[in-house]
CSV table of C-alpha atoms and ligand atoms in Angstrom, one decimal:
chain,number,residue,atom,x,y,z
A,1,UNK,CA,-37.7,-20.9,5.6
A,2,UNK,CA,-37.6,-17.1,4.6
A,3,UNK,CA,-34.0,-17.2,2.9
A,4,UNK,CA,-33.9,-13.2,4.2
A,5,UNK,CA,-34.5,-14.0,7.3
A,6,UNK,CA,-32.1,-16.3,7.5
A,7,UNK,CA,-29.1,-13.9,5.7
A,8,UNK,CA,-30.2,-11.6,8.8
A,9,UNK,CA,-29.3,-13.7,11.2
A,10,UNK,CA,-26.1,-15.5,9.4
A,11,UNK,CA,-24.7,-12.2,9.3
A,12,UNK,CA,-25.7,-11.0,12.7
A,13,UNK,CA,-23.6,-13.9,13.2
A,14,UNK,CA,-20.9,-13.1,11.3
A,15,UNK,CA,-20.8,-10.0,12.6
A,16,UNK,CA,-20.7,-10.9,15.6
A,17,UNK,CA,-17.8,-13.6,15.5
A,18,UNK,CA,-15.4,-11.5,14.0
A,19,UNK,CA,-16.1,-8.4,16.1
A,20,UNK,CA,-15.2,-11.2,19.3
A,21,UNK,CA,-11.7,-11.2,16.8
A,22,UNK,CA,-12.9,-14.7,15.2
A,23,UNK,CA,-10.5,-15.6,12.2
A,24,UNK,CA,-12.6,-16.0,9.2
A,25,UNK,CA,-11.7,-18.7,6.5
A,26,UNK,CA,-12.5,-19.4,2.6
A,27,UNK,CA,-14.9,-22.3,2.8
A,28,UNK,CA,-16.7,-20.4,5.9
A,29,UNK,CA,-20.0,-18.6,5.2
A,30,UNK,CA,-19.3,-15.0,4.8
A,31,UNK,CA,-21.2,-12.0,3.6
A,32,UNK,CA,-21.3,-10.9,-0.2
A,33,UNK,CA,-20.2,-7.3,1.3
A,34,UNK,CA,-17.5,-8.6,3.3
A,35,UNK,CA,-16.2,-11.5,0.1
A,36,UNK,CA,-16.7,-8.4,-2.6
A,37,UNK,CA,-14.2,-5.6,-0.1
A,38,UNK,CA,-11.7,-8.4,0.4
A,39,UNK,CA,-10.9,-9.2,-3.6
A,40,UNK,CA,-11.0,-6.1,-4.2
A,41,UNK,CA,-8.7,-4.5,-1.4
A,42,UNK,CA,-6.3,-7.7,-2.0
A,43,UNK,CA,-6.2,-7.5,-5.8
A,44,UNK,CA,-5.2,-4.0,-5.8
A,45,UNK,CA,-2.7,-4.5,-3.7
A,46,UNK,CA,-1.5,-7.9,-5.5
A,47,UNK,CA,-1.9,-5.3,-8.6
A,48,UNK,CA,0.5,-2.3,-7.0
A,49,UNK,CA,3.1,-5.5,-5.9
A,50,UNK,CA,3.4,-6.1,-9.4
A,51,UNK,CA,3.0,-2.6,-10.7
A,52,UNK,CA,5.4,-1.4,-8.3
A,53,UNK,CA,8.3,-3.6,-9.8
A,54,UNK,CA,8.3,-1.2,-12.9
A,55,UNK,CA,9.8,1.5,-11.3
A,56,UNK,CA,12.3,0.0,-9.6
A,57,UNK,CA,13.5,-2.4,-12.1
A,58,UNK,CA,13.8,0.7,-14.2
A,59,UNK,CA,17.9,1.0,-12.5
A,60,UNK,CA,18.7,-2.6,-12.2
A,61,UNK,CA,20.5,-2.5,-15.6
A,62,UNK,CA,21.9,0.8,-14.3
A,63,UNK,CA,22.4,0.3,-10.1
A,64,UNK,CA,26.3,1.9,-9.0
A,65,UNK,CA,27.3,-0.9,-8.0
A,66,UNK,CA,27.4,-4.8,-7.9
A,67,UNK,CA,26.6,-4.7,-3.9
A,68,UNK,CA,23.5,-2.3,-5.0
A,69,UNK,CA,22.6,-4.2,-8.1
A,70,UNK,CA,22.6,-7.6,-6.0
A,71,UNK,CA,20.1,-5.9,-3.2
A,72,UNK,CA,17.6,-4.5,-5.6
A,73,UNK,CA,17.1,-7.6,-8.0
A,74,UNK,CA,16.3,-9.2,-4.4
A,75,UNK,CA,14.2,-6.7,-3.5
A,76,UNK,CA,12.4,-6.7,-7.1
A,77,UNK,CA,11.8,-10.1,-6.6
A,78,UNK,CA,10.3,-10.0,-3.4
A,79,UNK,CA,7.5,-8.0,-4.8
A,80,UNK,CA,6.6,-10.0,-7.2
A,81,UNK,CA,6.4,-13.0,-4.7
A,82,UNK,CA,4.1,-10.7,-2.5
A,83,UNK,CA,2.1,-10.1,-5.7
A,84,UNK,CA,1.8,-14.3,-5.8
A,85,UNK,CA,0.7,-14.5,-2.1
A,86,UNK,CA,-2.0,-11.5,-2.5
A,87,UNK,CA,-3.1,-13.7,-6.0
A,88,UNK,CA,-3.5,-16.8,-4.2
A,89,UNK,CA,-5.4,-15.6,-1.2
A,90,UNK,CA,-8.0,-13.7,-3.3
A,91,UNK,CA,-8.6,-16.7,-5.3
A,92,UNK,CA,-9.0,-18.2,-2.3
A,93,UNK,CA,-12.8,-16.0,-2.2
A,94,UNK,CA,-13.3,-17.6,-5.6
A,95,UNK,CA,-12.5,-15.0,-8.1
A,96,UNK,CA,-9.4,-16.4,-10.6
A,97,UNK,CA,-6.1,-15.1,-11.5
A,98,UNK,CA,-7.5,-14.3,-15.1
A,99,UNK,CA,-10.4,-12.4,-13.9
A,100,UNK,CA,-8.0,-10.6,-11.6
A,101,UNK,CA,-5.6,-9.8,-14.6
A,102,UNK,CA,-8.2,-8.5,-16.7
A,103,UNK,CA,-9.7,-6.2,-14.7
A,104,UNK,CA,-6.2,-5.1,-14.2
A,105,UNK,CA,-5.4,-4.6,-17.6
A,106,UNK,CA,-8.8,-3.3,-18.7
A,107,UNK,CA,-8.5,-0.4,-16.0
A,108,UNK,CA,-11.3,-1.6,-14.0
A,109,UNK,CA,-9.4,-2.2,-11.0
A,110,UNK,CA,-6.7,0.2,-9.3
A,111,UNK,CA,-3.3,-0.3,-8.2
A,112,UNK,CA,-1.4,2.1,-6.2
A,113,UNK,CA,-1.0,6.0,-7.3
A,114,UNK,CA,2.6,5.6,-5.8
A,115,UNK,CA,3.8,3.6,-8.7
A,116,UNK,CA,3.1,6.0,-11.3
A,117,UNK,CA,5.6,8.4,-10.3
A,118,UNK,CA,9.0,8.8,-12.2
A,119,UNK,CA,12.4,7.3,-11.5
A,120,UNK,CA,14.7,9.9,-13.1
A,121,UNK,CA,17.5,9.0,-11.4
A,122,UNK,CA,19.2,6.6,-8.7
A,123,UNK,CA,18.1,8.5,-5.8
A,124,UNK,CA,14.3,8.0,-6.8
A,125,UNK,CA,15.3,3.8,-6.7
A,126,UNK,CA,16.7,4.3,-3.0
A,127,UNK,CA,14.3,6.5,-2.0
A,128,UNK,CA,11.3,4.0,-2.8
A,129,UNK,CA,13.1,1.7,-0.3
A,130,UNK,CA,12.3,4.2,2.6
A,131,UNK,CA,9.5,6.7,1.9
A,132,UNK,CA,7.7,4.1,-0.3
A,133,UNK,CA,8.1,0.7,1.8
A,134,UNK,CA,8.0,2.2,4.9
A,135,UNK,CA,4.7,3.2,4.0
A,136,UNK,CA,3.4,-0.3,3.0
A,137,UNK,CA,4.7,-1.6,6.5
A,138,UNK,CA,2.9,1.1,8.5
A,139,UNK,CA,-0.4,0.4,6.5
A,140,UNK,CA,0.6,-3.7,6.2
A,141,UNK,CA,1.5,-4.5,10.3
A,142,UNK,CA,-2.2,-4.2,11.2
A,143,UNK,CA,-3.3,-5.9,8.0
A,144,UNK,CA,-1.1,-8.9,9.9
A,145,UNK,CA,-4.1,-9.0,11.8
A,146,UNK,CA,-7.3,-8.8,9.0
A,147,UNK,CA,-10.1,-11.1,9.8
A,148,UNK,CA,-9.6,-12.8,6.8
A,149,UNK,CA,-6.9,-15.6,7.5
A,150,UNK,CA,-5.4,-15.9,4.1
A,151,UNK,CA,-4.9,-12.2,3.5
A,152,UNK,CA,-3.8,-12.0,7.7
A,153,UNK,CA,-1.1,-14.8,7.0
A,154,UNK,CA,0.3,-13.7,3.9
A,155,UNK,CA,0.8,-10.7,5.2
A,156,UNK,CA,3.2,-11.0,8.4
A,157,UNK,CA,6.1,-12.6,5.8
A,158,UNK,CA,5.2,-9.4,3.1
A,159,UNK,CA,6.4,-7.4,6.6
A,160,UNK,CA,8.9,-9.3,7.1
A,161,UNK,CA,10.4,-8.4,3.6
A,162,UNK,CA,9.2,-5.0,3.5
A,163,UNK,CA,11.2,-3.9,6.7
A,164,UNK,CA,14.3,-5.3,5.1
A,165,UNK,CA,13.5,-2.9,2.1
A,166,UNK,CA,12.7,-0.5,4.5
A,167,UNK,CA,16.2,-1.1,6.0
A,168,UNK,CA,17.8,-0.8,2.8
A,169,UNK,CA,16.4,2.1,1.3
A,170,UNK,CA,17.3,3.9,4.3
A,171,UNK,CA,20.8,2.7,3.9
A,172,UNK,CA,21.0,3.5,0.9
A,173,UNK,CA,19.3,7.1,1.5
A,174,UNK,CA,22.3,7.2,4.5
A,175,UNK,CA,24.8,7.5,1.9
A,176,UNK,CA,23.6,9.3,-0.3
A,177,UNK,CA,22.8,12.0,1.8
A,178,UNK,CA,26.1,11.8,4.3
A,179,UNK,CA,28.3,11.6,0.7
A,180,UNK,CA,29.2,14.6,-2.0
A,181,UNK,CA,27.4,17.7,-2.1
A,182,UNK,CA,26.2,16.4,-5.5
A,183,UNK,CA,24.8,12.9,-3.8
A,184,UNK,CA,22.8,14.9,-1.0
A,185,UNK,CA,21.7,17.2,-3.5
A,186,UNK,CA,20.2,13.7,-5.5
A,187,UNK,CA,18.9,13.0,-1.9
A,188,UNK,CA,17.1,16.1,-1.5
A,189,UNK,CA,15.7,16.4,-4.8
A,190,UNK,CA,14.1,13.0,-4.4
A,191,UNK,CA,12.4,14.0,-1.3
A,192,UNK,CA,11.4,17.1,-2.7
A,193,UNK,CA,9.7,14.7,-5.4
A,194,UNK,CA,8.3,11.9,-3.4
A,195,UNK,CA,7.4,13.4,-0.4
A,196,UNK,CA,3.6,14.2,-0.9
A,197,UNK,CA,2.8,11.1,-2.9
A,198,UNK,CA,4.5,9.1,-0.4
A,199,UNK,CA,1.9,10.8,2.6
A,200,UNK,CA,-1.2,10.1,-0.2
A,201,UNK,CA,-0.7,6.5,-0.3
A,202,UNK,CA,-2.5,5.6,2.7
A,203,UNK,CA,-5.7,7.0,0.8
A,204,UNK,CA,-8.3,9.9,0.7
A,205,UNK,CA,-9.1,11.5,4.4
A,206,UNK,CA,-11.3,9.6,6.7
A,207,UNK,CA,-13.8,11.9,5.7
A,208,UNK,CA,-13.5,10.9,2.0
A,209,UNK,CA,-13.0,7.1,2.2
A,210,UNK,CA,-16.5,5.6,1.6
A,211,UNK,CA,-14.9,1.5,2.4
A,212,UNK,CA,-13.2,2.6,6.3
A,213,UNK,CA,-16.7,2.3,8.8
A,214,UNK,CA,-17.9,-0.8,7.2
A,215,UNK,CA,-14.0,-2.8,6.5
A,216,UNK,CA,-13.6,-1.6,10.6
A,217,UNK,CA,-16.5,-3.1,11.7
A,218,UNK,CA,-15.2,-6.2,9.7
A,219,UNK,CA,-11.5,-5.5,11.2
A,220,UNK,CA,-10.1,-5.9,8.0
A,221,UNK,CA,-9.2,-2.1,8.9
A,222,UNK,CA,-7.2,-2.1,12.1
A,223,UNK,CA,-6.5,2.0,12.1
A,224,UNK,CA,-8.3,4.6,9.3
A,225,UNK,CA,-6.7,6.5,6.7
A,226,UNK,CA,-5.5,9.6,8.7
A,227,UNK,CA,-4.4,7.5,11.7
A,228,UNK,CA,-1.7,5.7,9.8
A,229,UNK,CA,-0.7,8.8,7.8
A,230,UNK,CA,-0.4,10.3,11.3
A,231,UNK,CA,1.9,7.7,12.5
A,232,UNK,CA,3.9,7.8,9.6
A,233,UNK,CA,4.5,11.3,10.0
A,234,UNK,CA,5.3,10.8,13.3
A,235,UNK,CA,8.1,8.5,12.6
A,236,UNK,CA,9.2,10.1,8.9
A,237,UNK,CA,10.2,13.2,10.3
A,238,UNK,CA,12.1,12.1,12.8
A,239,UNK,CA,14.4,10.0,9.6
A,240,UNK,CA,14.8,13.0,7.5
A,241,UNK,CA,16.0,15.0,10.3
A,242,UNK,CA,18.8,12.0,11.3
A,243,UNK,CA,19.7,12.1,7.4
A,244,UNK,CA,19.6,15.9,7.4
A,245,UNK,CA,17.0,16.1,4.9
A,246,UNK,CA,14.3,18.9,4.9
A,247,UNK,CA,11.1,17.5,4.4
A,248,UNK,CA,9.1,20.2,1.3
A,249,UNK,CA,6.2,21.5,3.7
A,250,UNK,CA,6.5,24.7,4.6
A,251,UNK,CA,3.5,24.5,6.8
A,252,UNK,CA,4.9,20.8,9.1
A,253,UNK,CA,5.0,22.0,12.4
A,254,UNK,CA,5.0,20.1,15.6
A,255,UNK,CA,1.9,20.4,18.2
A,256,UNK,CA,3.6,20.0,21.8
A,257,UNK,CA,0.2,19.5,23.1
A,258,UNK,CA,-0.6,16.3,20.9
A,259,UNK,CA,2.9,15.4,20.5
A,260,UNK,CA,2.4,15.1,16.6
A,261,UNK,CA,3.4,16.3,13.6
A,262,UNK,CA,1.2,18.4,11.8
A,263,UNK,CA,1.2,18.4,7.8
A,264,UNK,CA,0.4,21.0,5.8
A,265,UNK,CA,-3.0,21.3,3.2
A,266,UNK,CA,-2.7,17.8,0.8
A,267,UNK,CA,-3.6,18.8,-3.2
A,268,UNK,CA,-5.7,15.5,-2.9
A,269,UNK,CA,-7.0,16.6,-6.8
A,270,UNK,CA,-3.9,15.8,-7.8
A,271,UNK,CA,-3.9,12.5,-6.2
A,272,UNK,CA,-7.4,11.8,-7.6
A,273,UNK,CA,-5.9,12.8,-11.2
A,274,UNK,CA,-3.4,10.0,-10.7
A,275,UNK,CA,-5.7,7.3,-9.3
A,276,UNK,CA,-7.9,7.7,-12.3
A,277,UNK,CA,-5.8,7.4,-14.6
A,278,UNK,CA,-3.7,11.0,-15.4
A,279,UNK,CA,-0.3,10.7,-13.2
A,280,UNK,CA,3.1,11.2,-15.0
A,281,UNK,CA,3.5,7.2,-15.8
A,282,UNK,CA,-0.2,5.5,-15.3
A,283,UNK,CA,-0.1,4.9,-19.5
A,284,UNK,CA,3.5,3.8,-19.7
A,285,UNK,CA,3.1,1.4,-16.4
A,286,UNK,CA,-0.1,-0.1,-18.2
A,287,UNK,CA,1.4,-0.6,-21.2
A,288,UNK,CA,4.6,-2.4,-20.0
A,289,UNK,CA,2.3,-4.4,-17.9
A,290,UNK,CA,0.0,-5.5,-21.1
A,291,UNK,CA,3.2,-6.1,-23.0
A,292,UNK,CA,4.8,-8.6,-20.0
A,293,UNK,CA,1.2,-10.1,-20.6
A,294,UNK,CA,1.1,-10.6,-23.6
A,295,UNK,CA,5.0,-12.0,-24.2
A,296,UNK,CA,4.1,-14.7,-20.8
A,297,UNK,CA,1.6,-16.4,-23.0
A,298,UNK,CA,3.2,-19.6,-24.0
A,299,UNK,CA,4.2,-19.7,-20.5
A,300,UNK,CA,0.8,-19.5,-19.1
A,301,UNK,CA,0.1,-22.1,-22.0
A,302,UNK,CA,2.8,-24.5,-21.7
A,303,UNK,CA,1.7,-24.5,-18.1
A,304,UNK,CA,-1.4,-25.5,-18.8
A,305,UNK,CA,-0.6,-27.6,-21.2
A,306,UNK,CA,2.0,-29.8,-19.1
A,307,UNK,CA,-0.6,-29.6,-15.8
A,308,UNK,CA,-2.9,-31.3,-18.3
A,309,UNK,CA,-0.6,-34.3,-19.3
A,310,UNK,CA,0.4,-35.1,-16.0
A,311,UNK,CA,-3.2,-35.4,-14.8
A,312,UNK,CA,-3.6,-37.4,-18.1
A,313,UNK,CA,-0.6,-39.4,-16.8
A,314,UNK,CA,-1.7,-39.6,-13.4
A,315,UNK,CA,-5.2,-41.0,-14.5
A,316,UNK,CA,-4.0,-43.5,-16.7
A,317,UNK,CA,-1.6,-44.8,-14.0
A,318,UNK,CA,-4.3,-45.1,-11.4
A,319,UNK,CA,-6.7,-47.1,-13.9
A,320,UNK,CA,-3.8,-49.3,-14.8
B,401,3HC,N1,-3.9,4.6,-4.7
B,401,3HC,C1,-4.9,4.2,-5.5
B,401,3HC,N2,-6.2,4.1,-5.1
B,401,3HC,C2,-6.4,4.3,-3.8
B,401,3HC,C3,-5.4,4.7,-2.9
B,401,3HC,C4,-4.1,4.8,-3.4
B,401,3HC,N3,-3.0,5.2,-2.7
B,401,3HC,N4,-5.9,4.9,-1.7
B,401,3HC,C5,-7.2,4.6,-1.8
B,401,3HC,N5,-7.5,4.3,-3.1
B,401,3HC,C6,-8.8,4.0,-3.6
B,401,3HC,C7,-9.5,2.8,-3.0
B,401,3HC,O1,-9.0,1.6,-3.6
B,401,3HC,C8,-10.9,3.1,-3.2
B,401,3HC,O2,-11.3,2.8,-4.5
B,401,3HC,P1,-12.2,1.5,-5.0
B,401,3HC,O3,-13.5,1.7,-4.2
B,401,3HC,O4,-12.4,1.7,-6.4
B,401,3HC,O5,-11.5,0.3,-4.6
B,401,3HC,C9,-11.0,4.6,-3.1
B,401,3HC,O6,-9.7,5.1,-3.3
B,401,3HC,C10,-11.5,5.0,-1.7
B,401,3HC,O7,-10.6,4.7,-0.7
B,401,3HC,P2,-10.9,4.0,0.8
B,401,3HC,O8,-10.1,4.7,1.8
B,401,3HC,O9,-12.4,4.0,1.0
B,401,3HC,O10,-10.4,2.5,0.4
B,401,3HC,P3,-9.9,1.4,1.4
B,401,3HC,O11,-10.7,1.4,2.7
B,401,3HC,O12,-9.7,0.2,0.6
B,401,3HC,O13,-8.4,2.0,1.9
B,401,3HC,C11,-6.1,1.4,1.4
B,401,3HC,C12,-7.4,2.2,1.0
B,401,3HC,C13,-5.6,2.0,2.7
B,401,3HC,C14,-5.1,1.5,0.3
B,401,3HC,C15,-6.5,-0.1,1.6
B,401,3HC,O14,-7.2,-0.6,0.5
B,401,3HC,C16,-5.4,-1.0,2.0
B,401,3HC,O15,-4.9,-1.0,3.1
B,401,3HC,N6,-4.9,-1.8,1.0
B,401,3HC,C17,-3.9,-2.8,1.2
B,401,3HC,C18,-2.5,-2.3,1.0
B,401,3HC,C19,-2.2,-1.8,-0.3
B,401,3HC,O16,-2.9,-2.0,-1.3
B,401,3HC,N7,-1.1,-1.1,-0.5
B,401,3HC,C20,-0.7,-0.6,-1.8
B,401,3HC,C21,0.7,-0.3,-1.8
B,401,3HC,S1,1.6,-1.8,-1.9
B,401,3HC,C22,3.1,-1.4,-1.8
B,401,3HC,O17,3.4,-0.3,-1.5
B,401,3HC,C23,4.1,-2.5,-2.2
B,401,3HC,C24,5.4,-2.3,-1.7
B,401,3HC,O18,6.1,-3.4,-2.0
B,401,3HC,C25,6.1,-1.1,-1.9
């Protein structure tokens, strides 16, 4: 049989299934296209889970209080568990946690531009919790419902967590921004700061984002780029006004015909500059992550060195 023809109609097939909203799973047949977009979408975002703890850990040792110190080592956590989830499913499409790390580490694959932004001082902390994770929920609902049933699943508990760090950060922006004129001053100064890398995580403009038609086909993409900037807009505005915030666009304006907020111009070279490498902290985040590599050898060995005796153990008690 011609083995094209056959690929042809397999992924006619495939295509077909999930566009009827079929759930698709490892040991199914799936296109190269469709296996290649998943590991990498789902490593780089296992990679900016991980990443993403730098900056945040950064005021653990240095949180106001207990209360605080107690919510954000939870919250820390958390992301390194959603890192775990996102590692397991893409090994799941047969690419392993090693492979994953060094592509990392080597700077073949990306993480996040969000992460390599400055905490300078506890506002910056608080204000990942809302600008930063309310992002990731907006972009991760939808993912909820990804053909791909590993990356679908793991998701609706990551939003589960997220909208508690959502929660918090907001809180946590609350006070600030309600407390002395020195804390709201914190509070605006960190807007001021995270404001237009906050709107650029959701990626380049449709018209720039060379994965969106083919991962919507695939509904691993539920909304584009600029739709779920829009609705994040949409509802960010709204927040800043409640906290009494002003929002550093000059040009935001609302459109009563649409109903929407509209943004003004985006410096997406700037954003570029960060993803490939240039942003304020993209050396000193890299680093600290090849360091935390490098100490969690003997772990990684001792791992594999105990998983190795108990097979051994496990083998000799079944032949005995
Ligand atoms: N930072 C770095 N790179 C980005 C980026 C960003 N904010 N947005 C897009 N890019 C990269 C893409 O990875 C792609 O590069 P590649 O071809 O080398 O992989 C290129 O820019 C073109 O972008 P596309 O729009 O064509 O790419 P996608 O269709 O993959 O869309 C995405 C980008 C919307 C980020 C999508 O990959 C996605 O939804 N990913 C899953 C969610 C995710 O990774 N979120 C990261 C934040 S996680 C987080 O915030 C954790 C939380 O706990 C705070």
């Amino acid at each position: 049989m011609d083995v094209h023809h056959e690929d042809k109609d397999m992924r006619a097939r495939f295509d077909a299934y999930v566009a009827d909203e079929g759930k698709v799973e490892p040991k199914d047949w799936m296109p190269d296209g469709y296996r290649k977009t998943l590991v990498r979408q789902i490593s780089q975002h296992a990679h900016s889970e991980i990443i993403g703890m730098q900056p945040e850990g950064n005021w653990i040792s240095r949180a106001p209080s207990l209360r605080r110190k107690m919510i954000l080592i939870a919250k820390v956590q958390d992301e390194a568990g959603h890192g775990l989830y996102l590692y397991s499913a893409a090994e799941t499409l047969g690419v392993t946690r090693d492979e994953m790390d060094e592509a990392l580490l080597s700077g073949k694959a990306k993480y996040s531009s969000i992460f390599n932004y400055p905490t300078l001082n506890w506002a910056d902390a608080v204000i990942i919790g809302w600008l930063v994770d309310g992002a990731a929920i907006t972009n991760q609902i939808p993912l909820c419902r990804c053909s791909f049933g590993p990356y679908g699943r793991a998701m609706v508990r990551v939003c589960k967590e997220e909208a508690f760090h959502q929660r918090q950060g907001y809180e946590g922006m609350m006070v600030l921004a309600k407390g002395t004129p020195e804390q709201k001053a914190m509070a605006q100064d960190a807007l001021n700061r995270w404001w237009w890398p906050a709107i650029k995580m959701f990626g380049p403009p449709d018209s720039d984002s060379p994965h969106s038609d083919q991962n919507t086909l695939w509904k691993i993409k539920r909304f584009s780029n600029d739709e779920l900037r829009q609705k994040y807009l949409d509802m960010v505005v709204k927040q800043a006004n409640a906290l009494g915030l002003t929002i550093p666009d000059p040009d935001l304006k609302f459109d009563e015909d649409t109903g929407h907020w509209v943004s003004g111009p985006m410096d997406w070279d700037e954003f570029w500059a960060v993803v490939k490498g240039n942003g304020p902290c993209n050396r000193q985040r890299m680093k600290h992550r090849q360091k935390a590599h490098d100490d969690g050898l003997w772990v990684r060995e001792a791992a594999v060195a105990f998983a190795e005796k108990q097979a051994k153990r496990n083998n000799q008690q079944k032949a005995a």
